[in-house]
CSV table of C-alpha atoms in Angstrom, one decimal:
chain,number,residue,atom,x,y,z
U,89,MET,CA,6.9,-5.2,-35.8
U,90,ARG,CA,3.4,-5.2,-37.3
U,91,ALA,CA,0.3,-3.9,-35.5
U,92,ASP,CA,-2.4,-6.5,-36.0
U,93,ALA,CA,-5.3,-5.3,-38.2
U,94,ALA,CA,-7.2,-8.6,-38.5
U,95,ARG,CA,-10.4,-7.1,-36.9
U,96,VAL,CA,-10.9,-4.7,-39.7
U,97,ARG,CA,-13.8,-5.6,-41.9
U,98,GLY,CA,-12.7,-6.5,-45.4
U,99,GLY,CA,-9.2,-7.4,-44.2
U,100,SER,CA,-7.2,-6.3,-47.2
U,101,LYS,CA,-5.1,-3.3,-47.8
U,102,GLN,CA,-7.0,-2.6,-51.1
U,103,ALA,CA,-10.4,-2.7,-49.3
U,104,LEU,CA,-9.2,-0.3,-46.7
U,105,ARG,CA,-7.8,2.1,-49.2
U,106,GLY,CA,-11.0,2.0,-51.1
U,107,ALA,CA,-12.6,4.0,-48.2
U,108,ARG,CA,-11.4,7.4,-49.1
U,109,PRO,CA,-11.3,10.2,-46.5
U,110,VAL,CA,-14.6,12.1,-46.1
U,111,ARG,CA,-14.0,15.5,-47.7
U,112,ALA,CA,-14.7,18.8,-45.9
U,113,GLN,CA,-17.6,19.7,-48.2
U,114,GLN,CA,-19.6,16.7,-47.3
U,115,THR,CA,-18.9,17.2,-43.6
U,116,GLN,CA,-19.7,20.9,-43.7
U,117,ARG,CA,-23.0,20.2,-45.5
U,118,HIS,CA,-23.9,17.6,-42.8
U,119,LEU,CA,-23.1,20.0,-39.9
U,120,ARG,CA,-25.0,22.9,-41.4
U,121,GLY,CA,-28.0,20.7,-41.9
U,122,ARG,CA,-27.9,19.7,-38.2
U,123,ALA,CA,-27.6,23.3,-37.1
U,124,LYS,CA,-30.6,24.5,-39.1
U,125,GLY,CA,-32.9,21.6,-39.0
U,126,GLY,CA,-32.0,19.4,-36.0
U,127,ALA,CA,-31.2,15.7,-36.3
U,128,MET,CA,-30.6,14.3,-39.8
U,129,PRO,CA,-30.5,10.6,-40.8
U,130,VAL,CA,-27.1,11.1,-42.4
U,131,ARG,CA,-24.2,9.0,-41.3
U,132,CYS,CA,-20.7,10.2,-41.7
U,133,VAL,CA,-19.1,6.8,-41.2
U,134,ALA,CA,-18.3,4.6,-44.2
U,135,GLU,CA,-17.8,0.9,-44.3
U,136,PRO,CA,-15.1,-0.4,-44.3
U,137,PRO,CA,-13.7,2.0,-41.7
U,138,VAL,CA,-12.3,5.2,-43.1
U,139,LEU,CA,-8.6,5.7,-42.6
U,140,PRO,CA,-7.5,9.1,-41.2
U,141,PHE,CA,-5.1,9.3,-44.2
U,142,GLU,CA,-3.1,7.1,-46.5
U,143,GLU,CA,0.5,6.3,-46.3
U,144,ASN,CA,1.4,8.6,-49.2
U,145,SER,CA,-0.4,11.6,-47.7
U,146,ALA,CA,1.4,14.8,-48.3
U,147,HIS,CA,1.6,15.7,-44.6
U,148,LEU,CA,3.7,12.6,-44.1
U,149,GLU,CA,6.4,13.5,-46.6
U,150,SER,CA,9.0,14.3,-44.0
U,151,TRP,CA,7.4,12.5,-41.1
U,152,SER,CA,8.7,9.4,-39.3
U,153,PRO,CA,8.2,8.1,-35.8
U,154,SER,CA,11.4,9.8,-34.8
U,155,SER,CA,10.9,13.2,-36.6
U,156,TRP,CA,9.7,14.8,-33.4
U,157,ARG,CA,13.4,14.8,-32.3
U,158,ASN,CA,14.0,17.7,-34.7
U,159,LYS,CA,11.5,19.8,-32.8
U,160,THR,CA,11.3,21.3,-29.3
U,161,ALA,CA,10.0,18.7,-26.9
U,162,LEU,CA,8.5,20.3,-23.7
U,163,GLN,CA,7.9,18.5,-20.4
U,164,GLN,CA,10.5,15.9,-21.0
U,165,PRO,CA,12.8,14.6,-18.2
U,166,GLU,CA,16.5,15.3,-18.1
U,167,TYR,CA,18.0,11.8,-17.8
U,168,PRO,CA,21.5,11.8,-16.3
U,169,ASP,CA,22.6,8.8,-18.4
U,170,GLU,CA,21.9,8.9,-22.1
U,171,ALA,CA,23.4,5.5,-22.7
U,172,ALA,CA,20.9,4.0,-20.3
U,173,VAL,CA,18.1,5.8,-22.1
U,174,ARG,CA,19.2,4.3,-25.4
U,175,LYS,CA,19.4,0.8,-23.9
U,176,VAL,CA,15.9,0.9,-22.6
U,177,PHE,CA,14.5,2.5,-25.8
U,178,ASP,CA,16.0,-0.3,-27.9
U,179,GLN,CA,14.5,-2.9,-25.5
U,180,MET,CA,11.1,-1.2,-25.7
U,181,CYS,CA,11.2,-1.2,-29.5
U,182,LYS,CA,11.2,-5.0,-29.4
U,183,VAL,CA,8.3,-5.6,-27.0
U,184,PRO,CA,4.8,-6.6,-28.3
U,185,PRO,CA,2.3,-3.9,-28.9
U,186,LEU,CA,-0.2,-3.2,-26.2
U,187,VAL,CA,-3.2,-2.5,-28.5
U,188,PHE,CA,-3.9,-3.3,-32.2
U,189,ALA,CA,-4.5,-1.1,-35.2
U,190,GLY,CA,-7.8,-2.7,-35.9
U,191,GLU,CA,-9.1,-1.8,-32.5
U,192,ALA,CA,-8.0,1.8,-33.0
U,193,ARG,CA,-9.9,1.9,-36.3
U,194,THR,CA,-13.0,0.5,-34.6
U,195,LEU,CA,-12.8,3.2,-31.9
U,196,GLN,CA,-12.4,5.9,-34.6
U,197,ARG,CA,-15.7,4.7,-36.1
U,198,GLN,CA,-17.4,5.0,-32.8
U,199,LEU,CA,-16.0,8.5,-32.1
U,200,ALA,CA,-17.2,9.5,-35.5
U,201,LYS,CA,-20.7,8.7,-34.4
U,202,ALA,CA,-20.2,10.8,-31.2
U,203,ALA,CA,-19.3,13.7,-33.5
U,204,VAL,CA,-22.8,13.7,-35.0
U,205,GLY,CA,-24.8,12.9,-31.9
U,206,GLU,CA,-25.2,9.1,-32.5
U,207,ALA,CA,-23.0,8.1,-29.6
U,208,PHE,CA,-21.5,9.7,-26.5
U,209,VAL,CA,-18.0,9.4,-25.0
U,210,LEU,CA,-17.3,8.6,-21.4
U,211,GLN,CA,-13.6,8.9,-20.6
U,212,GLY,CA,-12.4,8.5,-17.1
U,213,GLY,CA,-9.8,7.1,-14.7
U,214,ASP,CA,-6.9,8.1,-12.4
U,215,CYS,CA,-5.1,11.4,-12.7
U,216,ALA,CA,-1.9,9.3,-12.8
U,217,GLU,CA,-1.5,5.6,-12.4
U,218,SER,CA,0.8,4.5,-9.7
U,219,PHE,CA,3.1,1.5,-9.2
U,220,ASP,CA,2.3,1.3,-5.5
U,221,ASP,CA,-1.5,1.3,-5.9
U,222,PHE,CA,-1.5,-1.3,-8.7
U,223,SER,CA,-3.9,-4.1,-7.9
U,224,ALA,CA,-6.7,-6.1,-9.5
U,225,ASN,CA,-9.2,-4.6,-7.1
U,226,HIS,CA,-8.2,-1.1,-8.0
U,227,ILE,CA,-8.6,-1.8,-11.7
U,228,ARG,CA,-11.9,-3.7,-11.2
U,229,ASP,CA,-13.4,-0.9,-9.1
U,230,THR,CA,-12.6,1.9,-11.6
U,231,PHE,CA,-13.9,-0.3,-14.5
U,232,ARG,CA,-17.0,-1.1,-12.5
U,233,VAL,CA,-17.9,2.5,-11.9
U,234,LEU,CA,-17.3,3.4,-15.5
U,235,LEU,CA,-19.7,0.5,-16.4
U,236,GLN,CA,-22.3,1.9,-14.0
U,237,MET,CA,-21.9,5.4,-15.4
U,238,SER,CA,-22.3,4.1,-19.0
U,239,VAL,CA,-25.5,2.2,-18.1
U,240,VAL,CA,-27.0,5.4,-16.6
U,241,LEU,CA,-26.1,7.3,-19.8
U,242,THR,CA,-27.2,4.6,-22.2
U,243,PHE,CA,-30.6,4.3,-20.4
U,244,ALA,CA,-31.1,8.0,-20.6
U,245,ALA,CA,-29.8,8.8,-24.1
U,246,GLY,CA,-30.8,5.6,-25.9
U,247,MET,CA,-27.5,5.6,-27.7
U,248,PRO,CA,-24.2,3.8,-27.5
U,249,ILE,CA,-21.6,5.0,-24.9
U,250,VAL,CA,-18.0,4.9,-26.0
U,251,LYS,CA,-16.0,3.9,-22.9
U,252,LEU,CA,-12.4,5.2,-22.7
U,253,GLY,CA,-10.3,4.5,-19.6
U,254,ARG,CA,-7.5,6.7,-18.5
U,255,MET,CA,-5.8,3.4,-17.8
U,256,ALA,CA,-2.9,1.1,-18.9
U,257,GLY,CA,-0.6,4.0,-19.7
U,258,GLN,CA,-1.6,7.2,-17.9
U,259,PHE,CA,1.7,7.5,-15.9
U,260,ALA,CA,3.4,10.7,-17.1
U,261,LYS,CA,2.2,14.1,-15.9
U,262,PRO,CA,3.1,17.6,-17.1
U,263,ARG,CA,4.2,20.0,-14.3
U,264,SER,CA,3.8,23.7,-14.0
U,265,ALA,CA,7.3,24.1,-12.6
U,266,PRO,CA,10.5,21.9,-13.1
U,267,MET,CA,11.4,22.2,-9.4
U,268,GLU,CA,9.5,21.6,-6.2
U,269,LYS,CA,10.4,23.3,-2.9
U,270,ILE,CA,9.5,22.2,0.6
U,271,GLY,CA,11.0,24.3,3.3
U,272,ASP,CA,14.6,25.0,2.4
U,273,VAL,CA,14.9,21.9,0.1
U,274,GLU,CA,14.4,22.2,-3.6
U,275,LEU,CA,14.2,19.1,-5.8
U,276,PRO,CA,13.0,18.2,-9.3
U,277,SER,CA,9.3,17.9,-9.6
U,278,TYR,CA,7.6,14.5,-9.5
U,279,ARG,CA,6.5,13.8,-13.1
U,280,GLY,CA,4.8,10.4,-12.7
U,281,ASP,CA,5.9,6.9,-11.9
U,282,ILE,CA,7.1,6.3,-15.4
U,283,ILE,CA,9.8,9.1,-14.9
U,284,ASN,CA,10.7,9.4,-11.2
U,285,ARG,CA,9.2,8.6,-7.8
U,286,PRO,CA,7.0,10.7,-5.6
U,287,GLU,CA,9.0,10.5,-2.4
U,288,PHE,CA,10.7,13.9,-1.6
U,289,THR,CA,14.3,12.7,-1.7
U,290,ALA,CA,17.1,13.5,-4.0
U,291,ASP,CA,17.4,9.9,-5.2
U,292,ALA,CA,13.7,9.4,-5.8
U,293,ARG,CA,13.4,12.4,-8.0
U,294,ILE,CA,16.2,11.4,-10.4
U,295,PRO,CA,14.6,10.4,-13.7
U,296,ASP,CA,15.2,6.7,-14.3
U,297,PRO,CA,14.6,5.2,-17.8
U,298,ARG,CA,14.1,1.7,-16.4
U,299,LEU,CA,10.7,2.9,-15.1
U,300,LEU,CA,9.5,2.8,-18.7
U,301,VAL,CA,9.8,-0.9,-18.7
U,302,GLN,CA,7.9,-1.2,-15.4
U,303,ALA,CA,5.2,1.1,-16.8
U,304,TYR,CA,4.9,-1.1,-19.9
U,305,ASN,CA,4.6,-4.3,-17.9
U,306,GLN,CA,2.0,-2.8,-15.6
U,307,SER,CA,0.1,-1.5,-18.6
U,308,ALA,CA,0.2,-5.0,-20.2
U,309,ALA,CA,-1.2,-6.6,-17.0
U,310,THR,CA,-3.9,-3.9,-16.7
U,311,LEU,CA,-5.0,-4.4,-20.3
U,312,ASN,CA,-5.1,-8.2,-19.8
U,313,LEU,CA,-7.4,-7.8,-16.9
U,314,LEU,CA,-9.6,-5.2,-18.7
U,315,ARG,CA,-10.0,-7.4,-21.7
U,316,GLY,CA,-11.0,-10.2,-19.4
U,317,PHE,CA,-13.6,-8.1,-17.6
U,318,ALA,CA,-15.0,-6.7,-20.8
U,319,SER,CA,-15.4,-10.0,-22.6
U,320,GLY,CA,-15.5,-12.7,-19.9
U,321,GLY,CA,-19.0,-12.1,-18.6
U,322,TYR,CA,-18.3,-9.5,-15.9
U,323,ALA,CA,-19.6,-6.7,-18.1
U,324,SER,CA,-22.8,-8.6,-19.0
U,325,MET,CA,-25.9,-6.5,-18.8
U,326,GLU,CA,-27.4,-9.3,-16.8
U,327,ARG,CA,-25.0,-8.4,-14.0
U,328,VAL,CA,-26.0,-4.7,-13.9
U,329,SER,CA,-27.5,-5.0,-10.4
U,330,PHE,CA,-24.4,-6.5,-9.1
U,331,TRP,CA,-22.0,-3.7,-10.1
U,332,ASN,CA,-22.7,-1.5,-7.1
U,333,LEU,CA,-19.7,-1.0,-4.8
U,334,ASP,CA,-20.3,-2.1,-1.2
U,335,PHE,CA,-19.8,1.3,0.3
U,336,MET,CA,-22.3,2.9,-2.1
U,337,GLY,CA,-25.2,0.5,-1.3
U,338,LYS,CA,-26.9,2.9,1.2
U,339,SER,CA,-25.9,6.2,-0.5
U,340,GLU,CA,-28.4,8.3,-2.5
U,341,GLN,CA,-26.5,7.6,-5.7
U,342,GLY,CA,-26.3,3.9,-5.0
U,343,GLU,CA,-30.0,3.7,-4.4
U,344,ARG,CA,-30.8,5.6,-7.6
U,345,TYR,CA,-28.5,3.3,-9.5
U,346,LEU,CA,-30.1,0.2,-8.1
U,347,GLU,CA,-33.6,1.5,-8.9
U,348,MET,CA,-32.5,2.0,-12.5
U,349,ALA,CA,-30.7,-1.3,-12.6
U,350,HIS,CA,-33.8,-3.2,-11.6
U,351,ARG,CA,-35.6,-1.5,-14.6
U,352,VAL,CA,-32.9,-2.7,-16.9
U,353,ASP,CA,-33.2,-6.2,-15.4
U,354,GLU,CA,-36.9,-6.2,-16.1
U,355,ALA,CA,-36.3,-5.1,-19.7
U,356,ILE,CA,-33.8,-7.9,-20.2
U,357,GLN,CA,-36.2,-10.5,-18.7
U,358,PHE,CA,-38.9,-9.2,-21.1
U,359,MET,CA,-36.5,-9.6,-24.1
U,360,HIS,CA,-35.7,-13.2,-23.0
U,361,ALA,CA,-39.4,-14.0,-22.6
U,362,CYS,CA,-39.9,-12.8,-26.2
U,363,GLY,CA,-37.2,-15.0,-27.5
U,364,VAL,CA,-34.6,-12.3,-28.0
U,365,ASP,CA,-31.1,-13.6,-27.1
U,366,ASP,CA,-28.6,-10.9,-28.0
U,367,SER,CA,-25.0,-12.2,-27.3
U,368,THR,CA,-23.7,-8.6,-27.6
U,369,MET,CA,-25.2,-7.9,-24.2
U,370,ASN,CA,-22.7,-10.4,-22.6
U,371,SER,CA,-19.7,-8.2,-23.2
U,372,THR,CA,-18.7,-4.6,-23.8
U,373,GLU,CA,-16.1,-2.7,-25.8
U,374,PHE,CA,-13.6,-0.8,-23.6
U,375,TYR,CA,-10.7,1.2,-24.9
U,376,THR,CA,-7.6,2.7,-23.2
U,377,SER,CA,-6.2,6.2,-23.4
U,378,HIS,CA,-3.5,8.4,-22.0
U,379,GLU,CA,-1.7,11.7,-22.6
U,380,ALA,CA,1.1,11.2,-25.1
U,381,LEU,CA,3.6,13.1,-23.1
U,382,LEU,CA,6.8,11.0,-22.6
U,383,MET,CA,8.1,10.9,-26.2
U,384,GLU,CA,10.7,8.1,-25.8
U,385,TYR,CA,7.9,5.8,-24.6
U,386,GLU,CA,5.5,6.7,-27.4
U,387,GLU,CA,8.0,6.4,-30.2
U,388,ALA,CA,9.2,3.0,-28.8
U,389,LEU,CA,5.7,1.6,-29.0
U,390,THR,CA,4.9,2.9,-32.5
U,391,ARG,CA,4.5,0.1,-35.0
U,392,GLN,CA,3.8,0.0,-38.8
U,393,ASP,CA,0.5,-1.8,-39.6
U,394,SER,CA,1.2,-4.3,-42.4
U,395,THR,CA,-2.4,-4.1,-43.6
U,396,THR,CA,-2.5,-0.4,-44.3
U,397,GLY,CA,1.1,0.7,-44.2
U,398,LEU,CA,0.2,3.3,-41.6
U,399,TRP,CA,2.0,3.8,-38.3
U,400,TYR,CA,0.0,3.4,-35.0
U,401,ASP,CA,1.1,4.3,-31.5
U,402,CYS,CA,0.3,0.9,-29.9
U,403,SER,CA,0.7,2.1,-26.3
U,404,ALA,CA,-3.1,3.0,-26.3
U,405,HIS,CA,-6.1,3.1,-28.5
U,406,PHE,CA,-6.6,6.9,-28.0
U,407,LEU,CA,-3.9,9.5,-27.3
U,408,TRP,CA,-4.3,13.1,-26.4
U,409,CYS,CA,-2.0,16.1,-26.5
U,410,GLY,CA,-2.2,18.3,-23.4
U,411,GLU,CA,-2.6,22.1,-23.1
U,412,ARG,CA,1.1,22.5,-22.2
U,413,THR,CA,2.5,20.6,-25.2
U,414,ARG,CA,0.1,21.5,-28.1
U,415,GLN,CA,2.4,24.0,-29.9
U,416,LEU,CA,2.0,23.7,-33.6
U,417,ASP,CA,5.7,23.7,-34.2
U,418,GLY,CA,6.4,21.4,-31.2
U,419,ALA,CA,7.5,17.8,-30.9
U,420,HIS,CA,4.2,16.4,-29.6
U,421,ILE,CA,2.1,17.7,-32.5
U,422,GLU,CA,4.8,16.6,-35.0
U,423,PHE,CA,4.7,13.0,-33.6
U,424,LEU,CA,0.9,12.8,-33.3
U,425,LYS,CA,0.1,14.1,-36.8
U,426,GLY,CA,1.7,10.9,-38.3
U,427,VAL,CA,0.2,8.2,-36.2
U,428,ALA,CA,-3.2,6.9,-37.3
U,429,ASN,CA,-4.8,6.5,-33.8
U,430,PRO,CA,-7.8,8.6,-32.9
U,431,LEU,CA,-6.5,11.7,-31.2
U,432,GLY,CA,-7.5,14.3,-28.7
U,433,VAL,CA,-6.2,17.8,-28.0
U,434,LYS,CA,-6.9,19.6,-24.7
U,435,VAL,CA,-7.5,23.3,-25.0
U,436,SER,CA,-8.2,26.1,-22.5
U,437,HIS,CA,-9.6,29.6,-22.8
U,438,LYS,CA,-6.2,30.7,-23.9
U,439,ILE,CA,-6.3,29.3,-27.4
U,440,ASP,CA,-7.1,31.6,-30.3
U,441,PRO,CA,-9.9,30.3,-32.6
U,442,SER,CA,-7.6,30.6,-35.7
U,443,GLU,CA,-4.9,28.6,-33.8
U,444,LEU,CA,-7.5,25.8,-33.1
U,445,VAL,CA,-8.5,25.7,-36.8
U,446,SER,CA,-4.8,25.4,-37.8
U,447,MET,CA,-4.2,22.6,-35.3
U,448,ILE,CA,-7.2,20.6,-36.5
U,449,ALA,CA,-6.0,21.0,-40.1
U,450,THR,CA,-2.6,19.7,-39.0
U,451,LEU,CA,-3.8,16.7,-37.1
U,452,ASN,CA,-6.8,15.8,-39.4
U,453,PRO,CA,-5.8,17.1,-42.8
U,454,HIS,CA,-8.5,15.0,-44.6
U,455,ASN,CA,-11.3,16.0,-42.2
U,456,VAL,CA,-12.1,12.4,-41.3
U,457,PRO,CA,-14.8,12.1,-38.6
U,458,GLY,CA,-13.6,10.4,-35.4
U,459,ARG,CA,-10.0,11.2,-36.1
U,460,LEU,CA,-9.8,14.2,-33.7
U,461,SER,CA,-11.6,15.2,-30.5
U,462,ILE,CA,-11.3,18.6,-29.0
U,463,VAL,CA,-11.3,18.3,-25.2
U,464,ILE,CA,-12.3,21.6,-23.5
U,465,ARG,CA,-10.8,22.4,-20.1
U,466,MET,CA,-11.5,26.0,-19.4
U,467,GLY,CA,-13.0,26.3,-15.9
U,468,ALA,CA,-16.7,26.8,-15.0
U,469,ASP,CA,-16.5,30.6,-15.3
U,470,LYS,CA,-15.0,30.7,-18.7
U,471,VAL,CA,-16.8,28.2,-20.9
U,472,ARG,CA,-19.7,30.5,-21.9
U,473,ASP,CA,-17.4,33.3,-23.0
U,474,HIS,CA,-14.9,31.3,-24.9
U,475,LEU,CA,-16.4,28.0,-26.2
U,476,PRO,CA,-18.8,29.6,-28.7
U,477,LYS,CA,-16.0,31.3,-30.5
U,478,LEU,CA,-14.2,28.0,-31.0
U,479,ILE,CA,-17.3,26.2,-32.2
U,480,ASP,CA,-18.1,29.0,-34.6
U,481,ALA,CA,-14.5,29.0,-36.0
U,482,VAL,CA,-14.5,25.2,-36.5
U,483,ARG,CA,-17.9,25.3,-38.2
U,484,GLN,CA,-16.9,28.1,-40.5
U,485,ALA,CA,-13.8,26.1,-41.5
U,486,GLY,CA,-16.0,23.1,-42.3
U,487,GLN,CA,-14.1,20.9,-39.9
U,488,VAL,CA,-15.6,18.0,-38.0
U,489,VAL,CA,-14.4,17.2,-34.5
U,490,THR,CA,-15.8,15.4,-31.5
U,491,TRP,CA,-16.3,18.0,-28.7
U,492,ILE,CA,-15.5,16.6,-25.2
U,493,CYS,CA,-15.7,18.4,-21.8
U,494,ASP,CA,-13.0,18.0,-19.2
U,495,PRO,CA,-14.5,19.8,-16.2
U,496,MET,CA,-11.6,18.9,-13.9
U,497,HIS,CA,-8.4,20.7,-14.9
U,498,GLY,CA,-9.8,24.2,-15.1
U,499,ASN,CA,-11.4,23.9,-11.6
U,500,THR,CA,-8.4,23.0,-9.4
U,501,GLU,CA,-7.8,25.0,-6.2
U,502,THR,CA,-6.1,24.7,-2.8
U,503,GLN,CA,-8.1,24.4,0.4
U,504,GLY,CA,-6.9,23.3,3.9
U,505,GLY,CA,-3.4,22.7,2.4
U,506,TYR,CA,-4.7,20.2,-0.1
U,507,LYS,CA,-5.1,20.5,-3.9
U,508,THR,CA,-8.9,19.9,-4.5
U,509,ARG,CA,-11.8,20.6,-6.7
U,510,LEU,CA,-15.4,21.6,-5.9
U,511,TYR,CA,-18.1,19.2,-7.1
U,512,ASP,CA,-20.3,22.2,-7.8
U,513,ASN,CA,-17.7,23.8,-10.1
U,514,ILE,CA,-17.2,20.5,-12.0
U,515,LYS,CA,-20.9,20.2,-12.5
U,516,ALA,CA,-21.2,23.8,-13.5
U,517,GLU,CA,-18.6,23.4,-16.3
U,518,ILE,CA,-20.5,20.4,-17.7
U,519,GLU,CA,-23.7,22.4,-17.5
U,520,ALA,CA,-22.1,25.3,-19.4
U,521,PHE,CA,-20.7,22.9,-22.0
U,522,PHE,CA,-24.1,21.5,-22.8
U,523,ASP,CA,-25.8,24.9,-22.7
U,524,VAL,CA,-23.4,26.4,-25.2
U,525,HIS,CA,-23.8,23.4,-27.6
U,526,GLU,CA,-27.6,23.7,-27.3
U,527,GLU,CA,-27.4,27.4,-28.1
U,528,MET,CA,-25.0,26.9,-31.0
U,529,GLY,CA,-26.8,23.9,-32.5
U,530,SER,CA,-23.6,21.8,-32.2
U,531,ILE,CA,-23.0,18.4,-30.7
U,532,PRO,CA,-21.8,17.7,-27.1
U,533,GLY,CA,-19.8,14.6,-27.7
U,534,GLY,CA,-18.6,13.4,-24.4
U,535,VAL,CA,-17.1,14.0,-20.9
U,536,HIS,CA,-13.6,13.4,-19.6
U,537,LEU,CA,-13.2,12.9,-15.8
U,538,GLU,CA,-10.5,12.2,-13.3
U,539,MET,CA,-12.2,9.7,-11.1
U,540,THR,CA,-11.7,6.4,-9.2
U,541,GLY,CA,-13.8,3.6,-7.9
U,542,GLU,CA,-12.4,4.1,-4.4
U,543,HIS,CA,-14.1,5.9,-1.6
U,544,VAL,CA,-11.6,8.7,-1.5
U,545,THR,CA,-12.0,12.2,-0.1
U,546,GLU,CA,-10.2,14.4,-2.7
U,547,CYS,CA,-13.0,16.6,-4.2
U,548,ILE,CA,-15.3,18.7,-2.0
U,549,GLY,CA,-19.1,18.5,-2.1
U,550,GLY,CA,-21.6,16.4,-4.0
U,551,GLY,CA,-24.2,14.1,-2.4
U,552,SER,CA,-21.4,12.4,-0.4
U,553,GLY,CA,-21.1,15.7,1.6
U,554,ILE,CA,-17.3,15.8,1.6
U,555,GLU,CA,-16.0,19.0,3.4
U,556,VAL,CA,-12.6,20.6,3.7
U,557,SER,CA,-12.1,18.9,7.0
U,558,ASP,CA,-12.6,15.5,5.4
U,559,LEU,CA,-9.8,15.9,2.8
U,560,SER,CA,-7.1,14.5,5.1
U,561,SER,CA,-9.0,11.2,5.9
U,562,ARG,CA,-8.7,9.5,2.5
U,563,TYR,CA,-6.6,11.7,0.3
U,564,HIS,CA,-4.7,9.1,-1.8
U,565,THR,CA,-3.9,10.7,-5.1
U,566,HIS,CA,-0.3,11.1,-6.2
U,567,CYS,CA,-1.1,14.1,-8.3
U,568,ASP,CA,-4.5,15.8,-8.9
U,569,PRO,CA,-7.8,15.2,-6.9
U,570,ARG,CA,-10.3,12.7,-8.3
U,571,LEU,CA,-14.0,12.3,-8.0
U,572,ASN,CA,-14.9,9.3,-5.9
U,573,ALA,CA,-17.3,6.6,-7.0
U,574,ALA,CA,-20.4,8.3,-5.6
U,575,GLN,CA,-19.5,11.7,-7.0
U,576,SER,CA,-18.7,10.1,-10.4
U,577,LEU,CA,-22.1,8.4,-10.5
U,578,GLU,CA,-23.8,11.6,-9.4
U,579,ILE,CA,-22.1,13.4,-12.4
U,580,ALA,CA,-23.4,10.6,-14.7
U,581,PHE,CA,-27.0,11.1,-13.5
U,582,TYR,CA,-26.7,14.8,-14.3
U,583,VAL,CA,-25.2,14.2,-17.7
U,584,ALA,CA,-28.0,11.7,-18.3
U,585,THR,CA,-30.6,14.5,-17.7
U,586,ARG,CA,-28.9,16.6,-20.4
U,587,LEU,CA,-28.7,13.7,-22.9
U,588,ARG,CA,-32.4,12.9,-22.3
U,589,ARG,CA,-33.2,16.5,-23.0
U,590,ILE,CA,-31.4,16.3,-26.3
U,591,LYS,CA,-33.1,13.0,-27.2
U,592,HIS,CA,-36.6,14.5,-26.5
U,593,THR,CA,-35.6,17.6,-28.6
U,594,LYS,CA,-34.6,15.4,-31.6
U,595,SER,CA,-37.7,13.1,-31.3
U,596,PRO,CA,-40.5,14.1,-33.6
U,597,PRO,CA,-43.8,14.9,-32.0
U,598,PRO,CA,-46.4,12.1,-32.0
U,599,SER,CA,-48.8,12.2,-35.0
U,600,ALA,CA,-52.4,13.3,-34.3
């Protein structure tokens, strides 16, 4: 089945292949220039969109969508009935793709801009999507908070914000242990609704391949709604004052947002009065992402694009490989190196700089901007010691990546019997991320948050004043703790101050 590529400018296979991969020498020259002399008016992105590689690329010689099966695949469920798995897999191979190849290429172009400081990535959503919590209101509220956050960042930075949702596919979760024990009872760990169920019963914890179909159907419905919100007028900048959630209206962050929204309204009214009518302000581009963890699902939704001959994982626009599955000789890296989607890899303080360089070379052999994002998840107390070594190694290798900060996964702890995160630690890791890039002359490309549009009490602190004793009141997550809407917006305002600082640093002083 083909993955539609009709949205690619030029439209033909020949035109796309005419855009050769950007070579390391050009990228290295560009990065060195930025480190020494600040912002440069050099654009790394070619038109038509640059492909990450071509279908005859050397690294694809022994690759196929199923070649991962010859490698060790970690964090996979042990299904009791292989025949049932094969039946579901065959069924999934026939369903329509959830996303299109042309959309993935457009996203790669935007991520390339983030790599050189011409855009910024905002990635956020649930830790793990749930069948039970699936509703239009839940999707709308998370989408709405992401819109609010993007407006705050755009207003501060004066640059495009690339919006990536952890939505429409973020079901599977890696686990630190294969078994979970409560009292004297030990059962298989809950691995996400796409694999088994969260109830602590023997039947619920049996991996069921039929859940892949349910996850696909929910993802399709979610994407349908997201596309409607993004293009049907809901995301229009003229509605910016109406995006505030009811329970945030009287909060400090809600008031700060409304104050800024009124300034945006005034600017739009001024534009209209001057005769400017920009239709692009009536919609927004919104992309989906998830961790490519459950290999049966990812392979089943991989399609060959008839326009370019490349294979795309059509389960999401952007896929990432997690810290627990990023082994260079493992199944996940083997699979991801051959799909043409923009990719991410999450890395902690444990990774060796030389290992990171090798991983980047494996996943982005032609050093194409926007192909690969490195998502840092180290913990607030480790970023300053370890991130500079990674940045230096990547720079010395002449590699281009989009650096993104995940301040959530390295700051998880247990308090009052609940898994939680401290808002101050989340903010501190973001602060350290920006500080290091400022000192190194490199580009902070984005943030990656586990958050929700609901008024939950899962993370401690922030302007909402959640304390340990509040955790039990609205602790709804099936997996890891999320920032609520007010905390998410507060983070956005902090990131905005850092982006504004970068903008002022890059702006030339006024002439005398």
